[in-house]
PDB file of C-alpha atoms and ligand atoms in Angstrom:
ATOM      1  CA  MET A 181       2.181 -15.179  -7.771  1.00  0.00           C
ATOM      2  CA  THR A 182       0.783 -11.817  -8.912  1.00  0.00           C
ATOM      3  CA  ARG A 183      -2.996 -11.054  -8.459  1.00  0.00           C
ATOM      4  CA  PRO A 184      -4.725 -10.108 -11.318  1.00  0.00           C
ATOM      5  CA  ILE A 185      -7.113  -7.084 -10.628  1.00  0.00           C
ATOM      6  CA  ILE A 186      -9.122  -4.367 -12.834  1.00  0.00           C
ATOM      7  CA  ILE A 187      -9.429  -1.100 -11.565  1.00  0.00           C
ATOM      8  CA  ASP A 188     -12.619   0.880 -11.906  1.00  0.00           C
ATOM      9  CA  THR A 189     -12.489   4.496 -11.120  1.00  0.00           C
ATOM     10  CA  ASP A 190     -13.587   7.818 -11.222  1.00  0.00           C
ATOM     11  CA  PRO A 191     -10.119  10.028 -11.049  1.00  0.00           C
ATOM     12  CA  GLY A 192     -10.153  12.013  -8.408  1.00  0.00           C
ATOM     13  CA  GLN A 193      -7.281  13.051  -6.824  1.00  0.00           C
ATOM     14  CA  ASP A 194      -7.394  10.057  -4.193  1.00  0.00           C
ATOM     15  CA  ASP A 195      -8.023   7.520  -6.979  1.00  0.00           C
ATOM     16  CA  ALA A 196      -5.032   8.738  -8.317  1.00  0.00           C
ATOM     17  CA  LEU A 197      -3.029   8.016  -5.516  1.00  0.00           C
ATOM     18  CA  ALA A 198      -4.634   4.559  -5.789  1.00  0.00           C
ATOM     19  CA  ILE A 199      -3.753   3.911  -9.116  1.00  0.00           C
ATOM     20  CA  LEU A 200      -0.290   4.859  -8.873  1.00  0.00           C
ATOM     21  CA  LEU A 201       0.148   2.639  -5.865  1.00  0.00           C
ATOM     22  CA  ALA A 202      -1.151  -0.456  -7.927  1.00  0.00           C
ATOM     23  CA  LEU A 203       1.083   0.487 -11.182  1.00  0.00           C
ATOM     24  CA  ALA A 204       3.829   0.880  -8.830  1.00  0.00           C
ATOM     25  CA  SER A 205       3.382  -2.794  -7.402  1.00  0.00           C
ATOM     26  CA  PRO A 206       3.978  -5.053 -10.239  1.00  0.00           C
ATOM     27  CA  GLU A 207       5.408  -8.034  -8.395  1.00  0.00           C
ATOM     28  CA  GLU A 208       2.081  -8.312  -6.277  1.00  0.00           C
ATOM     29  CA  LEU A 209      -0.446  -6.781  -8.651  1.00  0.00           C
ATOM     30  CA  ASP A 210      -0.966  -7.531 -12.387  1.00  0.00           C
ATOM     31  CA  VAL A 211      -3.017  -4.632 -13.488  1.00  0.00           C
ATOM     32  CA  ARG A 212      -4.969  -5.829 -16.552  1.00  0.00           C
ATOM     33  CA  ALA A 213      -6.904  -2.487 -17.100  1.00  0.00           C
ATOM     34  CA  ILE A 214      -8.294   0.508 -15.767  1.00  0.00           C
ATOM     35  CA  VAL A 215     -12.152   1.387 -16.589  1.00  0.00           C
ATOM     36  CA  ALA A 216     -13.471   4.851 -16.110  1.00  0.00           C
ATOM     37  CA  VAL A 217     -16.685   5.578 -14.593  1.00  0.00           C
ATOM     38  CA  ALA A 218     -18.561   8.930 -14.120  1.00  0.00           C
ATOM     39  CA  GLY A 219     -18.486   9.985 -10.633  1.00  0.00           C
ATOM     40  CA  ASN A 220     -16.286  12.762  -9.173  1.00  0.00           C
ATOM     41  CA  VAL A 221     -16.484  14.567 -12.483  1.00  0.00           C
ATOM     42  CA  PRO A 222     -17.937  13.406 -16.029  1.00  0.00           C
ATOM     43  CA  LEU A 223     -16.936  10.457 -17.949  1.00  0.00           C
ATOM     44  CA  PRO A 224     -14.862  12.252 -20.554  1.00  0.00           C
ATOM     45  CA  LEU A 225     -12.615  13.892 -17.638  1.00  0.00           C
ATOM     46  CA  THR A 226     -12.349  10.897 -15.581  1.00  0.00           C
ATOM     47  CA  GLN A 227     -11.523   8.652 -18.688  1.00  0.00           C
ATOM     48  CA  LYS A 228      -8.625  11.481 -19.751  1.00  0.00           C
ATOM     49  CA  ASN A 229      -7.497  11.330 -16.164  1.00  0.00           C
ATOM     50  CA  ALA A 230      -6.893   7.818 -16.079  1.00  0.00           C
ATOM     51  CA  ARG A 231      -4.870   8.124 -19.240  1.00  0.00           C
ATOM     52  CA  ARG A 232      -2.861  10.934 -17.501  1.00  0.00           C
ATOM     53  CA  LEU A 233      -1.852   8.424 -14.818  1.00  0.00           C
ATOM     54  CA  VAL A 234      -0.718   5.786 -16.737  1.00  0.00           C
ATOM     55  CA  ASP A 235       1.348   8.341 -18.469  1.00  0.00           C
ATOM     56  CA  LEU A 236       2.887   9.632 -15.371  1.00  0.00           C
ATOM     57  CA  SER A 237       3.335   6.176 -13.983  1.00  0.00           C
ATOM     58  CA  GLY A 238       5.351   4.892 -17.329  1.00  0.00           C
ATOM     59  CA  ARG A 239       2.955   1.846 -17.040  1.00  0.00           C
ATOM     60  CA  THR A 240       1.731   2.347 -20.828  1.00  0.00           C
ATOM     61  CA  ASP A 241       1.113  -1.151 -20.938  1.00  0.00           C
ATOM     62  CA  VAL A 242      -2.103  -0.634 -19.096  1.00  0.00           C
ATOM     63  CA  PRO A 243      -4.969   0.006 -21.306  1.00  0.00           C
ATOM     64  CA  VAL A 244      -7.646   2.283 -20.204  1.00  0.00           C
ATOM     65  CA  TYR A 245     -11.423   1.925 -21.074  1.00  0.00           C
ATOM     66  CA  ALA A 246     -14.694   4.434 -20.740  1.00  0.00           C
ATOM     67  CA  GLY A 247     -17.371   2.829 -19.024  1.00  0.00           C
ATOM     68  CA  CYS A 248     -20.715   4.513 -18.250  1.00  0.00           C
ATOM     69  CA  PRO A 249     -21.176   8.280 -18.344  1.00  0.00           C
ATOM     70  CA  ARG A 250     -24.410   8.046 -15.956  1.00  0.00           C
ATOM     71  CA  PRO A 251     -25.724   5.868 -13.158  1.00  0.00           C
ATOM     72  CA  MET A 252     -28.483   3.386 -13.912  1.00  0.00           C
ATOM     73  CA  VAL A 253     -31.300   5.253 -12.604  1.00  0.00           C
ATOM     74  CA  CYS A 254     -30.229   8.511 -10.773  1.00  0.00           C
ATOM     75  CA  PRO A 255     -29.208  11.545 -12.719  1.00  0.00           C
ATOM     76  CA  LEU A 256     -25.207  12.098 -12.386  1.00  0.00           C
ATOM     77  CA  ARG A 257     -24.190  13.944  -9.227  1.00  0.00           C
ATOM     78  CA  THR A 258     -20.317  15.106  -9.566  1.00  0.00           C
ATOM     79  CA  ALA A 259     -18.073  16.629  -6.944  1.00  0.00           C
ATOM     80  CA  GLU A 260     -16.053  19.334  -8.694  1.00  0.00           C
ATOM     81  CA  ASN A 261     -16.204  21.307  -5.336  1.00  0.00           C
ATOM     82  CA  VAL A 262     -13.807  18.544  -3.926  1.00  0.00           C
ATOM     83  CA  HIS A 263     -11.615  17.682  -6.859  1.00  0.00           C
ATOM     84  CA  GLY A 264     -11.830  21.202  -8.958  1.00  0.00           C
ATOM     85  CA  ARG A 265     -12.825  21.173 -12.362  1.00  0.00           C
ATOM     86  CA  SER A 266     -10.543  18.749 -13.895  1.00  0.00           C
ATOM     87  CA  GLY A 267     -11.043  16.114 -11.168  1.00  0.00           C
ATOM     88  CA  LEU A 268      -7.365  16.297 -10.637  1.00  0.00           C
ATOM     89  CA  ASP A 269      -6.591  19.974  -9.568  1.00  0.00           C
ATOM     90  CA  GLY A 270      -3.441  20.664  -7.943  1.00  0.00           C
ATOM     91  CA  HIS A 271      -0.931  19.484 -10.812  1.00  0.00           C
ATOM     92  CA  ASP A 272      -0.293  21.091 -14.074  1.00  0.00           C
ATOM     93  CA  TRP A 273      -1.467  17.945 -16.326  1.00  0.00           C
ATOM     94  CA  PRO A 274      -0.439  17.450 -20.256  1.00  0.00           C
ATOM     95  CA  GLU A 275      -2.645  16.433 -22.502  1.00  0.00           C
ATOM     96  CA  PRO A 276      -2.837  12.207 -22.030  1.00  0.00           C
ATOM     97  CA  ALA A 277      -0.551  10.337 -24.718  1.00  0.00           C
ATOM     98  CA  THR A 278      -2.073   6.975 -23.675  1.00  0.00           C
ATOM     99  CA  PRO A 279      -4.935   6.076 -26.120  1.00  0.00           C
ATOM    100  CA  LEU A 280      -8.368   5.307 -24.783  1.00  0.00           C
ATOM    101  CA  GLN A 281      -9.476   1.762 -25.927  1.00  0.00           C
ATOM    102  CA  ALA A 282     -12.347   1.665 -28.466  1.00  0.00           C
ATOM    103  CA  GLN A 283     -14.145  -0.884 -26.489  1.00  0.00           C
ATOM    104  CA  HIS A 284     -16.822   0.021 -24.162  1.00  0.00           C
ATOM    105  CA  GLY A 285     -15.710  -0.343 -20.379  1.00  0.00           C
ATOM    106  CA  VAL A 286     -18.741  -2.645 -19.653  1.00  0.00           C
ATOM    107  CA  ASP A 287     -18.346  -4.812 -22.592  1.00  0.00           C
ATOM    108  CA  TYR A 288     -14.502  -5.166 -21.641  1.00  0.00           C
ATOM    109  CA  LEU A 289     -15.397  -6.199 -18.053  1.00  0.00           C
ATOM    110  CA  ILE A 290     -17.573  -8.743 -19.581  1.00  0.00           C
ATOM    111  CA  GLU A 291     -15.072 -10.042 -21.791  1.00  0.00           C
ATOM    112  CA  ALA A 292     -12.147 -10.249 -19.561  1.00  0.00           C
ATOM    113  CA  LEU A 293     -14.334 -11.934 -16.660  1.00  0.00           C
ATOM    114  CA  MET A 294     -15.762 -14.541 -19.115  1.00  0.00           C
ATOM    115  CA  ALA A 295     -12.435 -15.319 -20.303  1.00  0.00           C
ATOM    116  CA  ALA A 296     -10.834 -15.509 -16.622  1.00  0.00           C
ATOM    117  CA  ASP A 297     -10.204 -18.335 -14.726  1.00  0.00           C
ATOM    118  CA  GLU A 298     -13.334 -19.117 -12.014  1.00  0.00           C
ATOM    119  CA  GLY A 299     -12.598 -16.401  -9.455  1.00  0.00           C
ATOM    120  CA  GLY A 300      -9.610 -15.206 -11.420  1.00  0.00           C
ATOM    121  CA  ILE A 301     -10.042 -11.395 -11.018  1.00  0.00           C
ATOM    122  CA  THR A 302     -10.342  -8.965  -8.088  1.00  0.00           C
ATOM    123  CA  LEU A 303     -12.291  -5.836  -9.010  1.00  0.00           C
ATOM    124  CA  CYS A 304     -10.949  -2.883  -7.344  1.00  0.00           C
ATOM    125  CA  THR A 305     -13.628  -0.231  -7.177  1.00  0.00           C
ATOM    126  CA  LEU A 306     -12.787   3.270  -6.530  1.00  0.00           C
ATOM    127  CA  GLY A 307     -16.244   4.966  -7.567  1.00  0.00           C
ATOM    128  CA  PRO A 308     -19.645   4.570  -8.170  1.00  0.00           C
ATOM    129  CA  LEU A 309     -20.269   0.931  -9.195  1.00  0.00           C
ATOM    130  CA  THR A 310     -22.421   1.476 -12.375  1.00  0.00           C
ATOM    131  CA  ASN A 311     -19.926  -0.310 -14.483  1.00  0.00           C
ATOM    132  CA  ILE A 312     -19.934  -3.296 -12.176  1.00  0.00           C
ATOM    133  CA  ALA A 313     -23.556  -3.599 -11.805  1.00  0.00           C
ATOM    134  CA  MET A 314     -24.198  -2.885 -15.402  1.00  0.00           C
ATOM    135  CA  ALA A 315     -21.701  -6.056 -16.536  1.00  0.00           C
ATOM    136  CA  LEU A 316     -23.472  -8.218 -14.055  1.00  0.00           C
ATOM    137  CA  VAL A 317     -26.770  -7.156 -15.468  1.00  0.00           C
ATOM    138  CA  LYS A 318     -25.923  -7.445 -19.061  1.00  0.00           C
ATOM    139  CA  GLU A 319     -23.737 -10.634 -18.732  1.00  0.00           C
ATOM    140  CA  PRO A 320     -24.511 -12.518 -15.205  1.00  0.00           C
ATOM    141  CA  ARG A 321     -22.041 -15.304 -16.240  1.00  0.00           C
ATOM    142  CA  CYS A 322     -19.272 -12.645 -16.002  1.00  0.00           C
ATOM    143  CA  ALA A 323     -19.656 -13.217 -12.028  1.00  0.00           C
ATOM    144  CA  ARG A 324     -17.703 -16.622 -12.320  1.00  0.00           C
ATOM    145  CA  GLY A 325     -14.765 -14.850 -13.186  1.00  0.00           C
ATOM    146  CA  ILE A 326     -14.688 -12.402 -10.235  1.00  0.00           C
ATOM    147  CA  GLY A 327     -12.693 -13.674  -7.080  1.00  0.00           C
ATOM    148  CA  GLU A 328     -13.562 -10.483  -5.066  1.00  0.00           C
ATOM    149  CA  ILE A 329     -14.830  -7.078  -5.512  1.00  0.00           C
ATOM    150  CA  VAL A 330     -12.871  -4.777  -3.213  1.00  0.00           C
ATOM    151  CA  MET A 331     -14.622  -1.482  -2.815  1.00  0.00           C
ATOM    152  CA  MET A 332     -13.918   2.197  -1.247  1.00  0.00           C
ATOM    153  CA  GLY A 333     -17.606   3.018  -0.281  1.00  0.00           C
ATOM    154  CA  GLY A 334     -20.328   3.696   2.415  1.00  0.00           C
ATOM    155  CA  GLY A 335     -20.160   4.592   5.939  1.00  0.00           C
ATOM    156  CA  PHE A 336     -21.743   3.476   9.182  1.00  0.00           C
ATOM    157  CA  PHE A 337     -20.327   4.800  12.613  1.00  0.00           C
ATOM    158  CA  GLU A 338     -19.040   7.988  10.390  1.00  0.00           C
ATOM    159  CA  GLY A 339     -22.291   8.369   8.619  1.00  0.00           C
ATOM    160  CA  GLY A 340     -22.364   9.967   5.168  1.00  0.00           C
ATOM    161  CA  ASN A 341     -20.090  12.384   3.451  1.00  0.00           C
ATOM    162  CA  THR A 342     -22.439  13.584   0.800  1.00  0.00           C
ATOM    163  CA  THR A 343     -25.738  13.473   2.856  1.00  0.00           C
ATOM    164  CA  PRO A 344     -26.235  12.733   6.417  1.00  0.00           C
ATOM    165  CA  ALA A 345     -26.307   8.952   5.593  1.00  0.00           C
ATOM    166  CA  ALA A 346     -24.756   8.455   2.140  1.00  0.00           C
ATOM    167  CA  GLU A 347     -21.336   8.265   1.024  1.00  0.00           C
ATOM    168  CA  PHE A 348     -20.631   9.634  -2.352  1.00  0.00           C
ATOM    169  CA  ASN A 349     -19.601   6.499  -4.307  1.00  0.00           C
ATOM    170  CA  ILE A 350     -22.793   4.787  -3.136  1.00  0.00           C
ATOM    171  CA  LEU A 351     -24.917   7.659  -3.377  1.00  0.00           C
ATOM    172  CA  VAL A 352     -24.199   8.672  -6.802  1.00  0.00           C
ATOM    173  CA  ASP A 353     -25.370   5.088  -7.858  1.00  0.00           C
ATOM    174  CA  PRO A 354     -27.387   3.306  -5.074  1.00  0.00           C
ATOM    175  CA  HIS A 355     -28.915   0.967  -7.618  1.00  0.00           C
ATOM    176  CA  ALA A 356     -25.656  -0.201  -8.877  1.00  0.00           C
ATOM    177  CA  ALA A 357     -24.478  -0.632  -5.414  1.00  0.00           C
ATOM    178  CA  HIS A 358     -27.549  -2.777  -4.733  1.00  0.00           C
ATOM    179  CA  VAL A 359     -26.763  -4.926  -7.553  1.00  0.00           C
ATOM    180  CA  VAL A 360     -23.353  -5.626  -6.259  1.00  0.00           C
ATOM    181  CA  PHE A 361     -24.244  -5.988  -2.512  1.00  0.00           C
ATOM    182  CA  ALA A 362     -26.996  -8.638  -3.545  1.00  0.00           C
ATOM    183  CA  SER A 363     -24.746 -10.533  -5.974  1.00  0.00           C
ATOM    184  CA  GLY A 364     -23.401 -12.979  -3.361  1.00  0.00           C
ATOM    185  CA  LEU A 365     -20.004 -12.343  -4.853  1.00  0.00           C
ATOM    186  CA  LYS A 366     -17.171 -11.940  -2.261  1.00  0.00           C
ATOM    187  CA  LEU A 367     -17.121  -8.409  -0.953  1.00  0.00           C
ATOM    188  CA  THR A 368     -14.713  -6.064   0.873  1.00  0.00           C
ATOM    189  CA  LEU A 369     -15.755  -2.987   1.711  1.00  0.00           C
ATOM    190  CA  LEU A 370     -13.255   0.199   3.142  1.00  0.00           C
ATOM    191  CA  PRO A 371     -15.908   2.643   3.994  1.00  0.00           C
ATOM    192  CA  LEU A 372     -15.583   6.413   5.664  1.00  0.00           C
ATOM    193  CA  ASP A 373     -15.334   4.305   8.938  1.00  0.00           C
ATOM    194  CA  VAL A 374     -11.658   3.573   8.070  1.00  0.00           C
ATOM    195  CA  THR A 375     -11.039   5.860   5.486  1.00  0.00           C
ATOM    196  CA  HIS A 376     -11.593   8.836   7.958  1.00  0.00           C
ATOM    197  CA  GLN A 377      -8.435   7.361  10.127  1.00  0.00           C
ATOM    198  CA  ALA A 378      -5.928   7.893   7.232  1.00  0.00           C
ATOM    199  CA  LEU A 379      -5.529  11.579   7.020  1.00  0.00           C
ATOM    200  CA  ALA A 380      -3.307  13.022   4.551  1.00  0.00           C
ATOM    201  CA  THR A 381      -1.494  15.468   7.056  1.00  0.00           C
ATOM    202  CA  PRO A 382       1.018  18.268   5.931  1.00  0.00           C
ATOM    203  CA  ALA A 383       3.704  16.015   7.105  1.00  0.00           C
ATOM    204  CA  ARG A 384       2.919  13.091   5.132  1.00  0.00           C
ATOM    205  CA  ILE A 385       2.221  15.414   2.263  1.00  0.00           C
ATOM    206  CA  ALA A 386       5.593  16.688   2.492  1.00  0.00           C
ATOM    207  CA  ARG A 387       7.070  13.191   2.391  1.00  0.00           C
ATOM    208  CA  PHE A 388       5.357  12.745  -0.748  1.00  0.00           C
ATOM    209  CA  ALA A 389       6.958  16.075  -2.265  1.00  0.00           C
ATOM    210  CA  ALA A 390      10.511  15.088  -1.067  1.00  0.00           C
ATOM    211  CA  LEU A 391      10.474  12.019  -2.744  1.00  0.00           C
ATOM    212  CA  GLY A 392      12.349  14.002  -5.794  1.00  0.00           C
ATOM    213  CA  ASN A 393      10.408  12.334  -8.541  1.00  0.00           C
ATOM    214  CA  LYS A 394       7.627  13.749 -10.846  1.00  0.00           C
ATOM    215  CA  THR A 395       5.214  11.296  -9.190  1.00  0.00           C
ATOM    216  CA  GLY A 396       5.838  12.489  -5.870  1.00  0.00           C
ATOM    217  CA  LYS A 397       5.416  16.081  -6.649  1.00  0.00           C
ATOM    218  CA  ALA A 398       2.407  15.760  -8.689  1.00  0.00           C
ATOM    219  CA  CYS A 399       0.776  13.568  -5.310  1.00  0.00           C
ATOM    220  CA  ALA A 400       1.928  16.452  -3.118  1.00  0.00           C
ATOM    221  CA  GLY A 401       0.318  19.097  -5.277  1.00  0.00           C
ATOM    222  CA  MET A 402      -2.957  17.136  -5.911  1.00  0.00           C
ATOM    223  CA  LEU A 403      -3.040  16.284  -1.912  1.00  0.00           C
ATOM    224  CA  SER A 404      -2.777  20.013  -1.236  1.00  0.00           C
ATOM    225  CA  PHE A 405      -5.553  20.836  -3.253  1.00  0.00           C
ATOM    226  CA  PHE A 406      -7.740  17.769  -2.301  1.00  0.00           C
ATOM    227  CA  ASN A 407      -7.111  18.691   1.473  1.00  0.00           C
ATOM    228  CA  ARG A 408      -8.574  22.394   1.206  1.00  0.00           C
ATOM    229  CA  HIS A 409     -12.047  21.096   0.910  1.00  0.00           C
ATOM    230  CA  ASP A 410     -12.122  18.332   3.655  1.00  0.00           C
ATOM    231  CA  VAL A 411     -10.135  20.428   6.167  1.00  0.00           C
ATOM    232  CA  GLU A 412     -12.311  23.122   6.151  1.00  0.00           C
ATOM    233  CA  LYS A 413     -15.505  20.605   6.393  1.00  0.00           C
ATOM    234  CA  TYR A 414     -13.958  18.285   9.067  1.00  0.00           C
ATOM    235  CA  GLY A 415     -11.652  20.786  10.897  1.00  0.00           C
ATOM    236  CA  GLU A 416      -8.812  18.104  10.819  1.00  0.00           C
ATOM    237  CA  ASP A 417      -5.456  18.097   9.916  1.00  0.00           C
ATOM    238  CA  GLY A 418      -5.827  16.661   6.561  1.00  0.00           C
ATOM    239  CA  ALA A 419      -8.488  14.984   4.139  1.00  0.00           C
ATOM    240  CA  PRO A 420      -8.906  11.458   4.488  1.00  0.00           C
ATOM    241  CA  LEU A 421      -7.377   9.497   1.696  1.00  0.00           C
ATOM    242  CA  HIS A 422     -10.014   7.208   0.632  1.00  0.00           C
ATOM    243  CA  ASP A 423      -9.169   5.281  -2.488  1.00  0.00           C
ATOM    244  CA  PRO A 424      -5.680   3.966  -1.895  1.00  0.00           C
ATOM    245  CA  CYS A 425      -7.100   1.959   1.066  1.00  0.00           C
ATOM    246  CA  VAL A 426      -8.685  -0.576  -1.427  1.00  0.00           C
ATOM    247  CA  ILE A 427      -5.125  -1.110  -3.273  1.00  0.00           C
ATOM    248  CA  ALA A 428      -3.137  -0.953   0.090  1.00  0.00           C
ATOM    249  CA  SER A 429      -5.649  -3.618   1.478  1.00  0.00           C
ATOM    250  CA  LEU A 430      -4.203  -6.100  -1.142  1.00  0.00           C
ATOM    251  CA  LEU A 431      -0.694  -5.178  -0.901  1.00  0.00           C
ATOM    252  CA  GLN A 432      -0.394  -5.123   2.987  1.00  0.00           C
ATOM    253  CA  PRO A 433      -3.993  -6.732   4.573  1.00  0.00           C
ATOM    254  CA  ASP A 434      -2.394  -6.449   8.324  1.00  0.00           C
ATOM    255  CA  LEU A 435      -2.821  -2.878   7.886  1.00  0.00           C
ATOM    256  CA  PHE A 436      -6.524  -3.331   8.119  1.00  0.00           C
ATOM    257  CA  ALA A 437      -9.119  -4.959  10.186  1.00  0.00           C
ATOM    258  CA  GLY A 438     -12.612  -5.376  10.328  1.00  0.00           C
ATOM    259  CA  LYS A 439     -15.601  -7.966  10.187  1.00  0.00           C
ATOM    260  CA  MET A 440     -18.031  -9.832   8.269  1.00  0.00           C
ATOM    261  CA  VAL A 441     -21.325  -8.070   8.380  1.00  0.00           C
ATOM    262  CA  PRO A 442     -24.568  -8.096   6.634  1.00  0.00           C
ATOM    263  CA  VAL A 443     -24.735  -4.790   4.406  1.00  0.00           C
ATOM    264  CA  GLN A 444     -27.555  -3.569   2.300  1.00  0.00           C
ATOM    265  CA  ILE A 445     -28.067  -0.366   0.344  1.00  0.00           C
ATOM    266  CA  ASP A 446     -30.937   1.812   0.720  1.00  0.00           C
ATOM    267  CA  ILE A 447     -32.641   2.469  -2.775  1.00  0.00           C
ATOM    268  CA  ALA A 448     -35.860   4.498  -1.294  1.00  0.00           C
ATOM    269  CA  PRO A 449     -36.129   7.768  -2.447  1.00  0.00           C
ATOM    270  CA  GLY A 450     -35.566  10.031   0.851  1.00  0.00           C
ATOM    271  CA  LEU A 451     -33.458  10.741   3.491  1.00  0.00           C
ATOM    272  CA  THR A 452     -31.500   7.573   3.801  1.00  0.00           C
ATOM    273  CA  LEU A 453     -31.163   6.844  -0.077  1.00  0.00           C
ATOM    274  CA  GLY A 454     -27.652   5.285  -0.670  1.00  0.00           C
ATOM    275  CA  MET A 455     -27.087   4.325   2.514  1.00  0.00           C
ATOM    276  CA  THR A 456     -24.957   1.414   3.566  1.00  0.00           C
ATOM    277  CA  VAL A 457     -27.094  -0.187   6.302  1.00  0.00           C
ATOM    278  CA  MET A 458     -24.804  -2.261   8.108  1.00  0.00           C
ATOM    279  CA  ASP A 459     -26.011  -5.011  10.743  1.00  0.00           C
ATOM    280  CA  TRP A 460     -22.703  -4.418  12.669  1.00  0.00           C
ATOM    281  CA  TRP A 461     -24.284  -6.018  15.909  1.00  0.00           C
ATOM    282  CA  GLY A 462     -26.063  -8.941  14.232  1.00  0.00           C
ATOM    283  CA  VAL A 463     -29.260  -7.582  15.502  1.00  0.00           C
ATOM    284  CA  THR A 464     -31.108  -9.240  12.218  1.00  0.00           C
ATOM    285  CA  GLY A 465     -29.706 -12.436  12.316  1.00  0.00           C
ATOM    286  CA  GLU A 466     -29.228 -12.062   8.591  1.00  0.00           C
ATOM    287  CA  ALA A 467     -26.001 -14.025   6.978  1.00  0.00           C
ATOM    288  CA  ALA A 468     -23.108 -11.631   6.818  1.00  0.00           C
ATOM    289  CA  ASN A 469     -22.289 -10.694   2.909  1.00  0.00           C
ATOM    290  CA  CYS A 470     -19.733  -8.176   3.200  1.00  0.00           C
ATOM    291  CA  MET A 471     -16.009  -7.915   4.949  1.00  0.00           C
ATOM    292  CA  VAL A 472     -16.117  -4.267   6.501  1.00  0.00           C
ATOM    293  CA  MET A 473     -13.109  -2.848   7.316  1.00  0.00           C
ATOM    294  CA  ASN A 474     -12.969  -0.174  10.311  1.00  0.00           C
ATOM    295  CA  ARG A 475      -9.405  -0.196  11.820  1.00  0.00           C
ATOM    296  CA  ILE A 476      -6.179   0.944   9.752  1.00  0.00           C
ATOM    297  CA  ASN A 477      -2.638   1.472  10.581  1.00  0.00           C
ATOM    298  CA  ALA A 478      -2.409   5.082   9.137  1.00  0.00           C
ATOM    299  CA  ASP A 479       1.417   5.235   9.707  1.00  0.00           C
ATOM    300  CA  GLY A 480       2.088   2.053   8.033  1.00  0.00           C
ATOM    301  CA  TYR A 481      -0.526   3.132   5.027  1.00  0.00           C
ATOM    302  CA  PHE A 482       1.263   6.241   4.231  1.00  0.00           C
ATOM    303  CA  ASP A 483       4.744   4.570   4.641  1.00  0.00           C
ATOM    304  CA  LEU A 484       3.661   1.944   2.170  1.00  0.00           C
ATOM    305  CA  LEU A 485       2.492   4.986  -0.222  1.00  0.00           C
ATOM    306  CA  ALA A 486       5.580   6.663   0.287  1.00  0.00           C
ATOM    307  CA  LYS A 487       7.966   3.595  -0.440  1.00  0.00           C
ATOM    308  CA  ARG A 488       5.737   2.550  -3.648  1.00  0.00           C
ATOM    309  CA  LEU A 489       5.327   6.177  -5.264  1.00  0.00           C
ATOM    310  CA  ALA A 490       9.202   6.335  -4.637  1.00  0.00           C
ATOM    311  CA  ARG A 491       9.663   4.075  -7.482  1.00  0.00           C
ATOM    312  CA  LEU A 492       7.645   5.694 -10.358  1.00  0.00           C
ATOM    313  CA  PRO A 493       9.429   8.074 -12.619  1.00  0.00           C
TER     314      PRO A 493
HETATM  315  O1  RIB B  92     -16.375   9.208  -0.729  1.00  0.00           O
HETATM  316  C1  RIB B  92     -15.225   9.263  -1.196  1.00  0.00           C
HETATM  317  C2  RIB B  92     -15.163   8.501  -2.573  1.00  0.00           C
HETATM  318  O2  RIB B  92     -16.106   9.503  -3.419  1.00  0.00           O
HETATM  319  C3  RIB B  92     -13.943   8.431  -2.990  1.00  0.00           C
HETATM  320  O3  RIB B  92     -13.646   7.330  -3.861  1.00  0.00           O
HETATM  321  C4  RIB B  92     -13.832   9.985  -3.901  1.00  0.00           C
HETATM  322  O4  RIB B  92     -12.706   9.628  -4.888  1.00  0.00           O
HETATM  323  C5  RIB B  92     -15.034   9.974  -4.564  1.00  0.00           C
HETATM  324  O5  RIB B  92     -15.055   9.021  -5.660  1.00  0.00           O
HETATM  325 CA1   CA B  93     -13.018   7.890  -6.381  1.00  0.00          CA
END
């Protein structure tokens, strides 16, 4: 039984490996569509990069949509310093052949979710939550079609990576994150607390390069570029490979562990804007609204990635 998913993403080298992992796993995941959002780089580039990844994977059956070009309230903040000007620096990409769908990504989300069975679709979010929140605001009834939202974002014991308090995906659009975390929907979060345990070390990158296919070469090149910023920033032997954790948690849940926790988003202007405020020790007595993962079997994670990426062209 395959699991219908929609990937919402701001590619981004780590998004790229997440998307390729999903597209390499058709026995488990029915990727209905990829919806691009502004984040790591502006929307014209994130949608183009999503199309490039569909081309690379050979899964040209998967449609790509462009969603929102900016957050709901805040001005757009991007991360070319991490991902390069293209968003996928580190590999020489041809122009994409896969067309961009004409329909707006938010309207696609609403249409797909309204047509789905109750709880029929898992949303996998790899970037800011703008598209998801806009769909929920524009057509609240579409929530019925959402079985779960599995997100990369936030951080608690690890703090933030963009401000001391906030992780990039949440900080770019804290108001969208607030809409999602207050929605009452089934939520799973893969924050920095877990992704910082999954470092793309040189040995792990070399394994991708040795796959002998175009995909492995592209991933090794992208991660080598992606590493330079975070290795300098964290002084570790590799960059945290954030986004594929979302897809891996669906493919091999036993690689991860965490607990149900009350999570709220700080939307007040100031030092902690965009913070995922997690009541990890239950001091508020609030009801838990999110499964927060804080443990990963990193070797198993990279093993899964290498084995699945080997399947692609
Ligand atoms: O903070 C890491 C997250 O922000 C990842 O999703 C990365 O791709 C960027 O979007
Ligand atoms: Ca991302």
